[in-house]
Amino acid sequence: MHAIQAVQRGDRAPFRLLVERYHRRVHALVYRLVRNPADADDLAQQAFVNAFDAISDFRLEMRFSAWLYRIAINLAKDHLKSKKRGEEQLGEHDEGVAAESALFCGAYESPDVAPEQAQRARLLQQALATLSWADRTVLVLKDIEELPYEEIKQIVGSPVTALKIRVVRARARLRRALEAQAGEGAL
Amino acid sequence: MSRRDDDDLLAPLRAQKPPRPRGDESGRFVSEVMRQVALRPTPARAPPPRRRALWFSVSTIFASSAVAAALLLGPRAPIAPRTTATPPAVAAAPAGTVRVRLTLRAPDARAVAIAGEHNGWAQTDCRRADDGTWTVELAVAPGRYRYSFIVDGAFIGDPAAALAADDDFGGKDAILVV
């Protein structure tokens, strides 16, 4: 908290403490959303730069990580939108493929994961990519990052009860997407 | 598959460790951020807490009358111009509250509910009439509330609302001013 106040007073050196503390978490979150390590690097860096520029807007009653996550999520959203738009303009892909390629171009796979698990994770990622941005975001925050609802509330700005409803419904939609995938595979 | 199974659908993705930031081991990621930060102008000082502007209060009063009138007349009815009188109650409301009726025409919907700040975003089911209109009556204390109709599980805001605000999920919440 002292570091934030010092930066707000115009001392930029303590900002390093904030970057050191949060950069892995921000990077992991962005990576979960864009699924491209290089893009995650750029977006996570940009999130910190944007946070520095806007630090005077930060209110100490908020959780800093939630504020930072919100900046990072908005950047990831804009990035995927512009990437998809660019691919549509090139005319190389239809919408579905564009969305999928945005998620899998340069995708990273953890070396310790068994092939079946990796395949399962790929299918899940494909199903996740068919959901709306809002559904995908709440599922990444709740079911992958395992953040408490109170923190997600600060990140996305929705009340906890509404979030709980959204999470339940997003999980159901994910399950239906997986079932549809399995149906297509059986054809 | 049950709802309980849904809760852990994403376990395989959770088990996958994300890559570390480029150059993390050598501290290059942090250094690169700080290099970029050094090029930025010093952030503006935080402004003092703002007092609520008078125009906001005035517009709220006008919006309150118009929206409440619209709600009481139904979504298809035009908003009564320059209405300033207190709208009549739909039914007897508990002391300190105003009873409002919200309606949505959705003949093809299987289930319609409403959730909003008036009750902590708990869902309240709406009743369907024969003409495909769904209705709910709420007793709410005077104030300003975000709300949304939920049609077959989808939050759609309220297409008939005079006021709306971003819901941070790419959609809109309607705003009820009583």
PDB file of C-alpha atoms in Angstrom, chain B residues 10-77:
ATOM      1  CA  LEU B  10     -11.992 -26.907 -16.202  1.00  0.00           C
ATOM      2  CA  ALA B  11      -9.741 -28.914 -13.900  1.00  0.00           C
ATOM      3  CA  PRO B  12      -7.496 -30.053 -16.811  1.00  0.00           C
ATOM      4  CA  LEU B  13      -6.874 -26.439 -17.818  1.00  0.00           C
ATOM      5  CA  ARG B  14      -6.248 -25.457 -14.225  1.00  0.00           C
ATOM      6  CA  ALA B  15      -3.659 -28.205 -13.969  1.00  0.00           C
ATOM      7  CA  GLN B  16      -1.748 -26.787 -16.921  1.00  0.00           C
ATOM      8  CA  LYS B  17       0.883 -24.401 -15.662  1.00  0.00           C
ATOM      9  CA  PRO B  18       0.974 -21.243 -17.766  1.00  0.00           C
ATOM     10  CA  PRO B  19       4.343 -20.235 -19.229  1.00  0.00           C
ATOM     11  CA  ARG B  20       6.383 -17.735 -17.262  1.00  0.00           C
ATOM     12  CA  PRO B  21       6.845 -14.259 -18.668  1.00  0.00           C
ATOM     13  CA  ARG B  22       9.659 -13.933 -21.201  1.00  0.00           C
ATOM     14  CA  GLY B  23      12.957 -13.218 -19.457  1.00  0.00           C
ATOM     15  CA  ASP B  24      11.429 -13.714 -16.026  1.00  0.00           C
ATOM     16  CA  GLU B  25      14.384 -15.673 -14.679  1.00  0.00           C
ATOM     17  CA  SER B  26      16.806 -12.857 -15.384  1.00  0.00           C
ATOM     18  CA  GLY B  27      14.421 -10.112 -14.255  1.00  0.00           C
ATOM     19  CA  ARG B  28      14.189  -8.851 -17.841  1.00  0.00           C
ATOM     20  CA  PHE B  29      10.380  -8.688 -17.779  1.00  0.00           C
ATOM     21  CA  VAL B  30      10.340  -6.375 -14.760  1.00  0.00           C
ATOM     22  CA  SER B  31      13.209  -4.293 -16.141  1.00  0.00           C
ATOM     23  CA  GLU B  32      11.434  -3.874 -19.468  1.00  0.00           C
ATOM     24  CA  VAL B  33       8.275  -2.648 -17.730  1.00  0.00           C
ATOM     25  CA  MET B  34      10.311  -0.194 -15.640  1.00  0.00           C
ATOM     26  CA  ARG B  35      12.141   1.009 -18.767  1.00  0.00           C
ATOM     27  CA  GLN B  36       8.793   1.812 -20.368  1.00  0.00           C
ATOM     28  CA  VAL B  37       7.510   3.399 -17.163  1.00  0.00           C
ATOM     29  CA  ALA B  38      10.564   5.657 -17.054  1.00  0.00           C
ATOM     30  CA  LEU B  39       9.510   7.101 -20.414  1.00  0.00           C
ATOM     31  CA  ARG B  40       6.014   7.936 -19.197  1.00  0.00           C
ATOM     32  CA  PRO B  41       5.082  11.312 -17.756  1.00  0.00           C
ATOM     33  CA  THR B  42       4.520  11.406 -14.009  1.00  0.00           C
ATOM     34  CA  PRO B  43       0.920  10.378 -13.348  1.00  0.00           C
ATOM     35  CA  ALA B  44      -1.449  13.205 -12.531  1.00  0.00           C
ATOM     36  CA  ARG B  45      -2.093  13.672  -8.840  1.00  0.00           C
ATOM     37  CA  ALA B  46      -5.294  12.126  -7.570  1.00  0.00           C
ATOM     38  CA  PRO B  47      -8.068  14.717  -7.649  1.00  0.00           C
ATOM     39  CA  PRO B  48      -9.870  15.575  -4.402  1.00  0.00           C
ATOM     40  CA  PRO B  49     -13.120  13.691  -3.800  1.00  0.00           C
ATOM     41  CA  ARG B  50     -15.794  15.068  -6.074  1.00  0.00           C
ATOM     42  CA  ARG B  51     -18.980  16.521  -4.738  1.00  0.00           C
ATOM     43  CA  ARG B  52     -22.093  15.339  -6.481  1.00  0.00           C
ATOM     44  CA  ALA B  53     -22.956  17.845  -9.168  1.00  0.00           C
ATOM     45  CA  LEU B  54     -26.290  19.585  -9.040  1.00  0.00           C
ATOM     46  CA  TRP B  55     -27.154  18.662 -12.628  1.00  0.00           C
ATOM     47  CA  PHE B  56     -26.998  14.990 -11.691  1.00  0.00           C
ATOM     48  CA  SER B  57     -29.593  15.419  -8.978  1.00  0.00           C
ATOM     49  CA  VAL B  58     -31.855  17.387 -11.275  1.00  0.00           C
ATOM     50  CA  SER B  59     -31.599  14.895 -14.118  1.00  0.00           C
ATOM     51  CA  THR B  60     -32.279  12.077 -11.699  1.00  0.00           C
ATOM     52  CA  ILE B  61     -35.456  13.720 -10.561  1.00  0.00           C
ATOM     53  CA  PHE B  62     -36.686  14.083 -14.146  1.00  0.00           C
ATOM     54  CA  ALA B  63     -35.558  10.587 -15.069  1.00  0.00           C
ATOM     55  CA  SER B  64     -37.252   9.223 -11.997  1.00  0.00           C
ATOM     56  CA  SER B  65     -40.616  10.583 -13.016  1.00  0.00           C
ATOM     57  CA  ALA B  66     -40.272   9.537 -16.627  1.00  0.00           C
ATOM     58  CA  VAL B  67     -38.978   6.059 -15.965  1.00  0.00           C
ATOM     59  CA  ALA B  68     -41.434   5.335 -13.211  1.00  0.00           C
ATOM     60  CA  ALA B  69     -44.250   6.478 -15.464  1.00  0.00           C
ATOM     61  CA  ALA B  70     -42.936   4.315 -18.295  1.00  0.00           C
ATOM     62  CA  LEU B  71     -42.684   1.329 -16.027  1.00  0.00           C
ATOM     63  CA  LEU B  72     -46.200   1.752 -14.771  1.00  0.00           C
ATOM     64  CA  LEU B  73     -47.611   2.209 -18.271  1.00  0.00           C
ATOM     65  CA  GLY B  74     -45.731  -0.764 -19.704  1.00  0.00           C
ATOM     66  CA  PRO B  75     -42.795  -1.035 -22.123  1.00  0.00           C
ATOM     67  CA  ARG B  76     -44.719  -0.245 -25.311  1.00  0.00           C
ATOM     68  CA  ALA B  77     -46.363   2.859 -23.974  1.00  0.00           C
TER      69      ALA B  77
END
